[in-house]
CSV table of C-alpha atoms in Angstrom, one decimal:
chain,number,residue,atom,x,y,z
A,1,UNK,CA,25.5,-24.6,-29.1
A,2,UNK,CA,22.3,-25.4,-31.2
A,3,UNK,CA,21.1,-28.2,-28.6
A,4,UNK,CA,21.8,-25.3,-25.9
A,5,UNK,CA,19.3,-22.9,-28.1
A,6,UNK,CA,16.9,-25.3,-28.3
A,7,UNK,CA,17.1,-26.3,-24.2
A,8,UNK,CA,16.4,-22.7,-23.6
A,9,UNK,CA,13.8,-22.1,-26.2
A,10,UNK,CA,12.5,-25.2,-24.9
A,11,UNK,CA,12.1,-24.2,-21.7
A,12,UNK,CA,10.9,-20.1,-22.9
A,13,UNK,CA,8.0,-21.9,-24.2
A,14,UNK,CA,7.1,-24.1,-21.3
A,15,UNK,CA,7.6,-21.6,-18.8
A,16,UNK,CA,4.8,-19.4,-21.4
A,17,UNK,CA,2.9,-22.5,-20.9
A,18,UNK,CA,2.6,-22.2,-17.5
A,19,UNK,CA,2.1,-18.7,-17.1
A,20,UNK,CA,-1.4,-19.3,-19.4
A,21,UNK,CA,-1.9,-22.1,-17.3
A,22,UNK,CA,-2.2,-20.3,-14.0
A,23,UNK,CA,-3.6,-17.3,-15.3
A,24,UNK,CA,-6.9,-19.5,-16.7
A,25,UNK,CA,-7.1,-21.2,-13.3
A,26,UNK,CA,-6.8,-17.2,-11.4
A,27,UNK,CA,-9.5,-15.9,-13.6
A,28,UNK,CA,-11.7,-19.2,-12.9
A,29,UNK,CA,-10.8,-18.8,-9.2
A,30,UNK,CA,-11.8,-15.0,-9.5
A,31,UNK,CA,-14.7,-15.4,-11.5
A,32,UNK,CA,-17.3,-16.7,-8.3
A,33,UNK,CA,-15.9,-14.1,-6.6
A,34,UNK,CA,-16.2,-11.1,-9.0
A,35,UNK,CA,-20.1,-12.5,-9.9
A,36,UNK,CA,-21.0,-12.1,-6.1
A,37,UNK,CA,-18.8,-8.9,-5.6
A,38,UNK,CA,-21.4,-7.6,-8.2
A,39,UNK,CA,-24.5,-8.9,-7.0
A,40,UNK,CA,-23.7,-6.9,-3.6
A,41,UNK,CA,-23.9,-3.7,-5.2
A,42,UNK,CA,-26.6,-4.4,-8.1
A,43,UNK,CA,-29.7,-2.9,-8.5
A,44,UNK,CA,-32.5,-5.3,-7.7
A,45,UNK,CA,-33.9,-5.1,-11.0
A,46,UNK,CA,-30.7,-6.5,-12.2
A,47,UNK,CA,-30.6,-9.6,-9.7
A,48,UNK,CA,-33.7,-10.3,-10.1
A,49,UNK,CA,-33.4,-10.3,-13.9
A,50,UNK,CA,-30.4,-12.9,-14.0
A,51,UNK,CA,-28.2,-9.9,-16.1
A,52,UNK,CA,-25.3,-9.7,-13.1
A,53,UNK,CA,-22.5,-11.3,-14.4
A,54,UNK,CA,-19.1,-10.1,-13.5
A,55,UNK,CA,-19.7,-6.5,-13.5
A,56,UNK,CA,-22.8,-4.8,-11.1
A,57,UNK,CA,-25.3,-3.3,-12.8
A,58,UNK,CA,-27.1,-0.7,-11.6
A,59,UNK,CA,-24.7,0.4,-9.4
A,60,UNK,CA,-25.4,0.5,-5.6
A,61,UNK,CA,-24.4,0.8,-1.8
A,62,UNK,CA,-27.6,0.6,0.0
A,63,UNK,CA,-27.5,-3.0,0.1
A,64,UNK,CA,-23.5,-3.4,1.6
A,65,UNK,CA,-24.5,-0.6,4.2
A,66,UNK,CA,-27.2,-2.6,5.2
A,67,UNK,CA,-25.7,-5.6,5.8
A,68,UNK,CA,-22.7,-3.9,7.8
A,69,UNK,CA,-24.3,-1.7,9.7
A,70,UNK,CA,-26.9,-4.3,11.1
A,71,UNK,CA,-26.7,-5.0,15.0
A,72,UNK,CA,-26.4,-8.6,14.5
A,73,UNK,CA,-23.6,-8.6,11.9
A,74,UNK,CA,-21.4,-6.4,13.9
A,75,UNK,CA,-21.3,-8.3,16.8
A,76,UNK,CA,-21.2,-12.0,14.8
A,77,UNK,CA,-17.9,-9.8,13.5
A,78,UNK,CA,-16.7,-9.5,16.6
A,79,UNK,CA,-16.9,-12.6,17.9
A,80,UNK,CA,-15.0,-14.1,15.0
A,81,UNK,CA,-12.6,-10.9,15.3
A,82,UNK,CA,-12.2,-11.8,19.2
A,83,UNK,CA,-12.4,-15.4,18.4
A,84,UNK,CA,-9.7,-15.2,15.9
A,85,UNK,CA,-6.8,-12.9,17.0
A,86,UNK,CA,-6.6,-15.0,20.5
A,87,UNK,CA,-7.2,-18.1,18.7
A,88,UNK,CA,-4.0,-17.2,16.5
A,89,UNK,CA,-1.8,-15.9,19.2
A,90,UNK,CA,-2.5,-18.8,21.5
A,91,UNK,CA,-2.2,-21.3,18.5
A,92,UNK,CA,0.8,-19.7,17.6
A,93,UNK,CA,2.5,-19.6,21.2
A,94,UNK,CA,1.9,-23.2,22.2
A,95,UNK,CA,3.1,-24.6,18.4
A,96,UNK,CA,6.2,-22.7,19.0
A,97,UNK,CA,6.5,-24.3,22.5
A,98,UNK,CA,5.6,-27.9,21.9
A,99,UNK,CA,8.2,-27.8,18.6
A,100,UNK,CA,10.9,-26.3,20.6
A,101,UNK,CA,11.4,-29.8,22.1
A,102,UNK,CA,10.9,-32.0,19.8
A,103,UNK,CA,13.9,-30.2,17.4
A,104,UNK,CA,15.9,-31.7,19.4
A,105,UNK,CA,17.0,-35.1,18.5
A,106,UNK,CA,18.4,-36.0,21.7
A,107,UNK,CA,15.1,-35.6,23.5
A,108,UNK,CA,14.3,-39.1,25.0
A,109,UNK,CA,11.4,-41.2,23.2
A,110,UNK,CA,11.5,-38.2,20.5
A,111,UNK,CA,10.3,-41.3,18.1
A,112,UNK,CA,7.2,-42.3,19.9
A,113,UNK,CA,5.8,-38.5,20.0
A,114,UNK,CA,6.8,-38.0,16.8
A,115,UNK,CA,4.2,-40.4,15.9
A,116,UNK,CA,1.7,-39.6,18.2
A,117,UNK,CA,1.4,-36.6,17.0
A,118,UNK,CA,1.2,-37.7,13.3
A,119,UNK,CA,-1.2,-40.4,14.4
A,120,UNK,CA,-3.7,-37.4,15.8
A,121,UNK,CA,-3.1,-35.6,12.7
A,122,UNK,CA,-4.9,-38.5,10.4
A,123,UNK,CA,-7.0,-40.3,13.0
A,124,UNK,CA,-9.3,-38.2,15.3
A,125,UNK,CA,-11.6,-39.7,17.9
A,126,UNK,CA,-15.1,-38.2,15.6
A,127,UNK,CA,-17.3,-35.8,16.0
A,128,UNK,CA,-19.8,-37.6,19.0
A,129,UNK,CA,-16.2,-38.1,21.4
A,130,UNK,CA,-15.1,-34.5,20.9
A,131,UNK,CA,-18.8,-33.1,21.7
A,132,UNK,CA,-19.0,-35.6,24.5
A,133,UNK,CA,-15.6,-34.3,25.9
A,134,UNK,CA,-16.4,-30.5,26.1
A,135,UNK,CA,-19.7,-31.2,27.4
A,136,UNK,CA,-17.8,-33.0,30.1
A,137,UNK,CA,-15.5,-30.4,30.4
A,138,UNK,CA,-18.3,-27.6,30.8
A,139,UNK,CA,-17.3,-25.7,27.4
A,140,UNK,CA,-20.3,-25.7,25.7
A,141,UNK,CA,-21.5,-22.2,24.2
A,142,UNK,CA,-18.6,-21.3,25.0
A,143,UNK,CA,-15.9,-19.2,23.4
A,144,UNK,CA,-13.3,-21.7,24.5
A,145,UNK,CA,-14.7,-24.5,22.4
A,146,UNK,CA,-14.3,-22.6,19.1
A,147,UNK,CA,-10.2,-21.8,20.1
A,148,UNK,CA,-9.4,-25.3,22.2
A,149,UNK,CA,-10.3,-28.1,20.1
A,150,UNK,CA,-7.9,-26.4,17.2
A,151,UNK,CA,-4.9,-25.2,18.8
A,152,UNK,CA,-2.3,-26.8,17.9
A,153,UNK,CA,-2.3,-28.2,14.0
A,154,UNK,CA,0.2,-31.1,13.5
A,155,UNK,CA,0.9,-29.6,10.2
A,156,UNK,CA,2.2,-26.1,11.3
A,157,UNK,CA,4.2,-28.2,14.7
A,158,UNK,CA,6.1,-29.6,11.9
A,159,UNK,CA,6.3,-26.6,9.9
A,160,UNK,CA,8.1,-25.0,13.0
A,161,UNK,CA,9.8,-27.6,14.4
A,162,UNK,CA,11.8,-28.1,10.8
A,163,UNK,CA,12.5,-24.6,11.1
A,164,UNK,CA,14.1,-24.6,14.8
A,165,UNK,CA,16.2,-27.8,13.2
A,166,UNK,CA,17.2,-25.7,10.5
A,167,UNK,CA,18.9,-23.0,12.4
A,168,UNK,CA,22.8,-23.1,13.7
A,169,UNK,CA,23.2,-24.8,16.9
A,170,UNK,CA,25.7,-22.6,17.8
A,171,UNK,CA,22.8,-20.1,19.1
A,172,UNK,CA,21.8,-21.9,21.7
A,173,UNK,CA,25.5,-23.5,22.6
A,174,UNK,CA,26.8,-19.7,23.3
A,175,UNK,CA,23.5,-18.8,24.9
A,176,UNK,CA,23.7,-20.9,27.2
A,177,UNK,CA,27.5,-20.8,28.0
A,178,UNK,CA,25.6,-17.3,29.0
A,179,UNK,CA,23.4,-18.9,31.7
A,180,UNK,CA,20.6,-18.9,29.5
A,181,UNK,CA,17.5,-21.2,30.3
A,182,UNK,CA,15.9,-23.5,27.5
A,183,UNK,CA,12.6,-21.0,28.0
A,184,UNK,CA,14.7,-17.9,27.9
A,185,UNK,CA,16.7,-19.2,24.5
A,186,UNK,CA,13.0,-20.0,23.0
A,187,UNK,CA,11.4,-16.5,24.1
A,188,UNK,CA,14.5,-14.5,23.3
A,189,UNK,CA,16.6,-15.9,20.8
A,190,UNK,CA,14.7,-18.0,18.2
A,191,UNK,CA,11.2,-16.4,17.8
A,192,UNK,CA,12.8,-13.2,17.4
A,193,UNK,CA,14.6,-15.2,14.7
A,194,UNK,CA,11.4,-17.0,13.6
A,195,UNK,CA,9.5,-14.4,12.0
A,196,UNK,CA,8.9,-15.8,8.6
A,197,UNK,CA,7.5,-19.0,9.9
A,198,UNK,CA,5.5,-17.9,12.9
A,199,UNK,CA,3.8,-14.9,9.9
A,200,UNK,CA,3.4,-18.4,7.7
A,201,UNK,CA,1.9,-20.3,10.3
A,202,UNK,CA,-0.1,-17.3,12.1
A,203,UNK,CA,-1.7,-17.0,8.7
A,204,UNK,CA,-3.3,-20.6,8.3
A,205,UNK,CA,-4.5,-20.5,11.8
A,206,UNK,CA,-6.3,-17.1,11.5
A,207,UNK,CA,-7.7,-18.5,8.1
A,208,UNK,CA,-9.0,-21.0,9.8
A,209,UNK,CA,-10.3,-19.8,13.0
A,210,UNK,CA,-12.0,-17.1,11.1
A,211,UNK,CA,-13.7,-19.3,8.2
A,212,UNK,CA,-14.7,-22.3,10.6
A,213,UNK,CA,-18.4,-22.7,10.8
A,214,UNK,CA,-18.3,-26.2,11.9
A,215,UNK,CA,-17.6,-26.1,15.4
A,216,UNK,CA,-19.6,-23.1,16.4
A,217,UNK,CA,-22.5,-25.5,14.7
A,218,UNK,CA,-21.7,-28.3,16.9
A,219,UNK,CA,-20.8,-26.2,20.2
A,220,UNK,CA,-22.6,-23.1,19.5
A,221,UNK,CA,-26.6,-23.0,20.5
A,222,UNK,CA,-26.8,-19.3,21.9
A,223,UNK,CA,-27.5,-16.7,19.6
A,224,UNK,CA,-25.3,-14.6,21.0
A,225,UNK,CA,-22.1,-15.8,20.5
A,226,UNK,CA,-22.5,-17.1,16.7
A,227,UNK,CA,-19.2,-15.8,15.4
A,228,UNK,CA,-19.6,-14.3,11.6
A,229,UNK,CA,-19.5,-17.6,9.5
A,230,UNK,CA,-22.4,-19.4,11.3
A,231,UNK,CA,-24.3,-16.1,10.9
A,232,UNK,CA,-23.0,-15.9,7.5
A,233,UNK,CA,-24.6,-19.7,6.7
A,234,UNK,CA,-28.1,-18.8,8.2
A,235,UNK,CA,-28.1,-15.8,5.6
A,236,UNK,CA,-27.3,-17.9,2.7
A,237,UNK,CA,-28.9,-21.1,3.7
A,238,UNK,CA,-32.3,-19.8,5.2
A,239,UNK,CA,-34.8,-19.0,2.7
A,240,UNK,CA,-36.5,-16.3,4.9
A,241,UNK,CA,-33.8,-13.8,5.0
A,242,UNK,CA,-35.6,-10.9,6.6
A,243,UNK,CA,-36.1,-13.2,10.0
A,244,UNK,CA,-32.5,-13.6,9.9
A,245,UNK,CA,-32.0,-10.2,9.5
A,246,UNK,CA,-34.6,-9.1,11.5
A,247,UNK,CA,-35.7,-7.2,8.5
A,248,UNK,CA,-38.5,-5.0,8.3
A,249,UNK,CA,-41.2,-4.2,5.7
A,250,UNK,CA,-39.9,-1.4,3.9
A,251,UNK,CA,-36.1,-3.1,4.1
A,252,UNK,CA,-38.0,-5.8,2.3
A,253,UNK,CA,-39.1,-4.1,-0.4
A,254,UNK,CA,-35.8,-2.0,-0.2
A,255,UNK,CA,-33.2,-4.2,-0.2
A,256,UNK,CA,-33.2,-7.2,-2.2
A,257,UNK,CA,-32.5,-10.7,-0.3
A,258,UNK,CA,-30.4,-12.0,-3.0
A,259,UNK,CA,-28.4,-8.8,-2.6
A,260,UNK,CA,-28.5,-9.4,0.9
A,261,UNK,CA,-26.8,-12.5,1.0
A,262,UNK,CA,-24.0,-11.4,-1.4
A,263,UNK,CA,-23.1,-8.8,0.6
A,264,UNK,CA,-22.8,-10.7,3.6
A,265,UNK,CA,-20.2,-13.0,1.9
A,266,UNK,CA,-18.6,-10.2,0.5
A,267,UNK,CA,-18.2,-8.6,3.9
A,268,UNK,CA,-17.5,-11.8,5.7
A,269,UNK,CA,-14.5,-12.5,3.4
A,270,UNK,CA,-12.5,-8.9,2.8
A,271,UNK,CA,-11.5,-8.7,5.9
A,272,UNK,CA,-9.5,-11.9,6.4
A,273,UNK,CA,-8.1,-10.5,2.6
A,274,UNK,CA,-6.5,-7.9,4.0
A,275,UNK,CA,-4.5,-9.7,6.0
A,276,UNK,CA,-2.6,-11.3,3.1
A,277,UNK,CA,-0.6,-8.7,1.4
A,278,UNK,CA,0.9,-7.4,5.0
A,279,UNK,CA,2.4,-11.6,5.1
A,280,UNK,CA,2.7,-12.5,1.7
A,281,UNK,CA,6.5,-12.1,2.0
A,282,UNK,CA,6.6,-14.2,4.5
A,283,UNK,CA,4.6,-16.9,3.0
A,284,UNK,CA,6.9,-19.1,0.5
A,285,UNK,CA,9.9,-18.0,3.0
A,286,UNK,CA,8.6,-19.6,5.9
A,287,UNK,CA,6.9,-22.7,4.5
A,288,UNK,CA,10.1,-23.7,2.8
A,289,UNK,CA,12.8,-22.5,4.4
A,290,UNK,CA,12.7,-24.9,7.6
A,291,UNK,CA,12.3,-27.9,4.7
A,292,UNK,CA,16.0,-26.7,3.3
A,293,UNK,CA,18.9,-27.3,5.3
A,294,UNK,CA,22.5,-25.9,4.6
C-alpha cells in the first residue's frame, strides 16, 4: 500500500512538473507574439522609445486601420484567401483519393508506391528543376504555381490512408453487395465517416498554403498577384516602408513604420488563428486515431 502511495505521489508531482514545463515554453512562445501585438497599437512615442514590451502603450488604432484598410493589403489578402481555401479543398480531395487505394493491401505493387511516395517525401528534385518545370509548363505568375507544386503532402497521404485502414471492412463488403462502385463507397461512405482526419489534415494544408512565402518568391514576379505573406516580407524586410505602402507625407509623419510593420504581421496572422478553435477537436482525434487499430 505504501509503495502504491508513493507510485501515485510520484507520478502527482511529475505530472506538476510538466504542467510548469509547458506553461514556461507557452508564455516564451506567447511572448514574441504579445511584444508585436503591442507595438501595432502603441503610440509612436512609445516605439520609438524602446518602452513597448508586452503591453501597448499609448494606446492606439490608427496604425492597424491603416494597414487593413490599404488597397494593397486587401487584395494581397485575397489572393492568399483565394489561394488558400482552393488550395485546401483541392489538397484535401486528391489526398483522400490517392490514399483510398493504397489502404488496400491487395492492390498490386502497393510496395513499390509505397516507397515512391516516401522517396518524394525526403528527396525532391531542388529548387532550379521545379522552376524549370512550371516554366515549361506555362505556370509562371500564375495562381496555379502557388496550389500545384504542394498538393498532395506525403505526410497527410499517410495520415489518411492509416485512417481508411483503420475502419471496419465490413463498410465496403455490404456496400458493395449493394452495387456500390469503389468511387461511390469513397464519396459516400468514408469521407462522411472521415471527418476528424480530413478537419486534421485540412488544417496543415491551409497553414501552409496561407504562410508560404517561398513559392510566390520563386514563381511570383507580378505585383498583382503577391498573395499576403510575400507582401507581408516586403513590409518587414524593406527599409523604405512608405514605397511599399505607397505612403504619403502626412501618413509618414502619422503613422509610425515600426508600427506599420507590426500591424501587418499582426493582421497577416489572426486570421489563419481563427481557424483553430472551430478544429481543435478534431486535431489529436484525427492525427492519432488512424495510427490505433482495434
Amino acid at each position: 500500500m505504501s509503495r502504491l502511495r508513493h507510485k501515485k505521489a510520484g507520478d502527482y508531482v511529475l505530472d506538476i512538473a510538466i504542467y510548469i514545463i509547458l506553461t514556461f515554453m507557452g508564455l516564451i512562445t506567447l511572448l514574441p507574439f504579445a511584444n508585436v501585438l503591442s507595438k501595432s497599437v502603441s503610440e509612436e512615442w512609445a516605439i520609438v522609445a524602446g518602452k513597448v514590451g508586452v503591453f501597448p502603450r499609448g494606446f492606439q488604432l490608427d496604425t492597424m486601420r491603416f494597414v487593413v484598410t490599404s488597397d494593397q493589403f486587401i487584395h494581397s489578402f485575397l489572393i492568399s484567401a483565394f489561394v488558400t481555401v482552393v488550395g485546401t479543398l483541392a489538397s484535401i480531395l486528391f489526398t483522400a483519393m490517392t490514399a483510398y487505394p493504397l489502404s488496400k493491401r491487395e492492390l498490386p505493387g502497393m510496395g513499390v508506391l509505397i516507397v515512391l511516395f516516401i522517396f518524394t517525401m525526403m528527396f525532391s528534385g531542388g529548387i532550379i528543376p521545379n522552376y524549370l518545370l512550371l516554366r515549361e509548363l506555362g505556370m509562371l505568375n500564375h495562381l496555379s504555381s502557388l496550389i500545384l507544386p504542394a498538393l498532395i503532402s506525403v505526410f497527410n497521404l499517410l495520415v489518411v490512408k492509416s485512417y481508411f485502414e483503420s475502419l471496419p471492412p465490413s463498410l465496403e463488403e455490404s456496400a458493395k453487395l449493394d452495387g456500390a462502385k469503389n468511387i461511390g463507397i469513397l464519396f459516400r461512405i468514408l469521407l462522411p465517416l472521415s471527418g476528424p482526419v480530413l478537419a486534421t489534415v485540412g488544417l496543415f494544408y491551409a497553414v501552409y498554403y496561407w504562410n508560404d512565402y517561398f513559392n510566390p518568391m520563386l514563381y511570383i514576379n507580378s505585383t498583382s498577384l503577391k498573395p499576403l505573406q510575400l507582401y507581408l516580407q516586403d513590409i518587414v524586410m524593406n527599409a523604405d516602408t512608405s514605397t511599399a505602402l505607397s505612403m504619403s507625407a502626412d501618413d509618414m509623419m502619422n503613422v509610425p513604420a515600426e508600427g506599420i510593420r507590426a500591424a501587418t504581421v499582426i493582421a497577416s496572422t489572426i486570421p489563419i488563428l481563427l481557424v483553430y478553435p472551430f478544429l481543435q477537436r478534431y486535431f489529436i482525434k484525427g492525427v492519432l486515431i488512424g495510427s490505433v487499430k482495434g
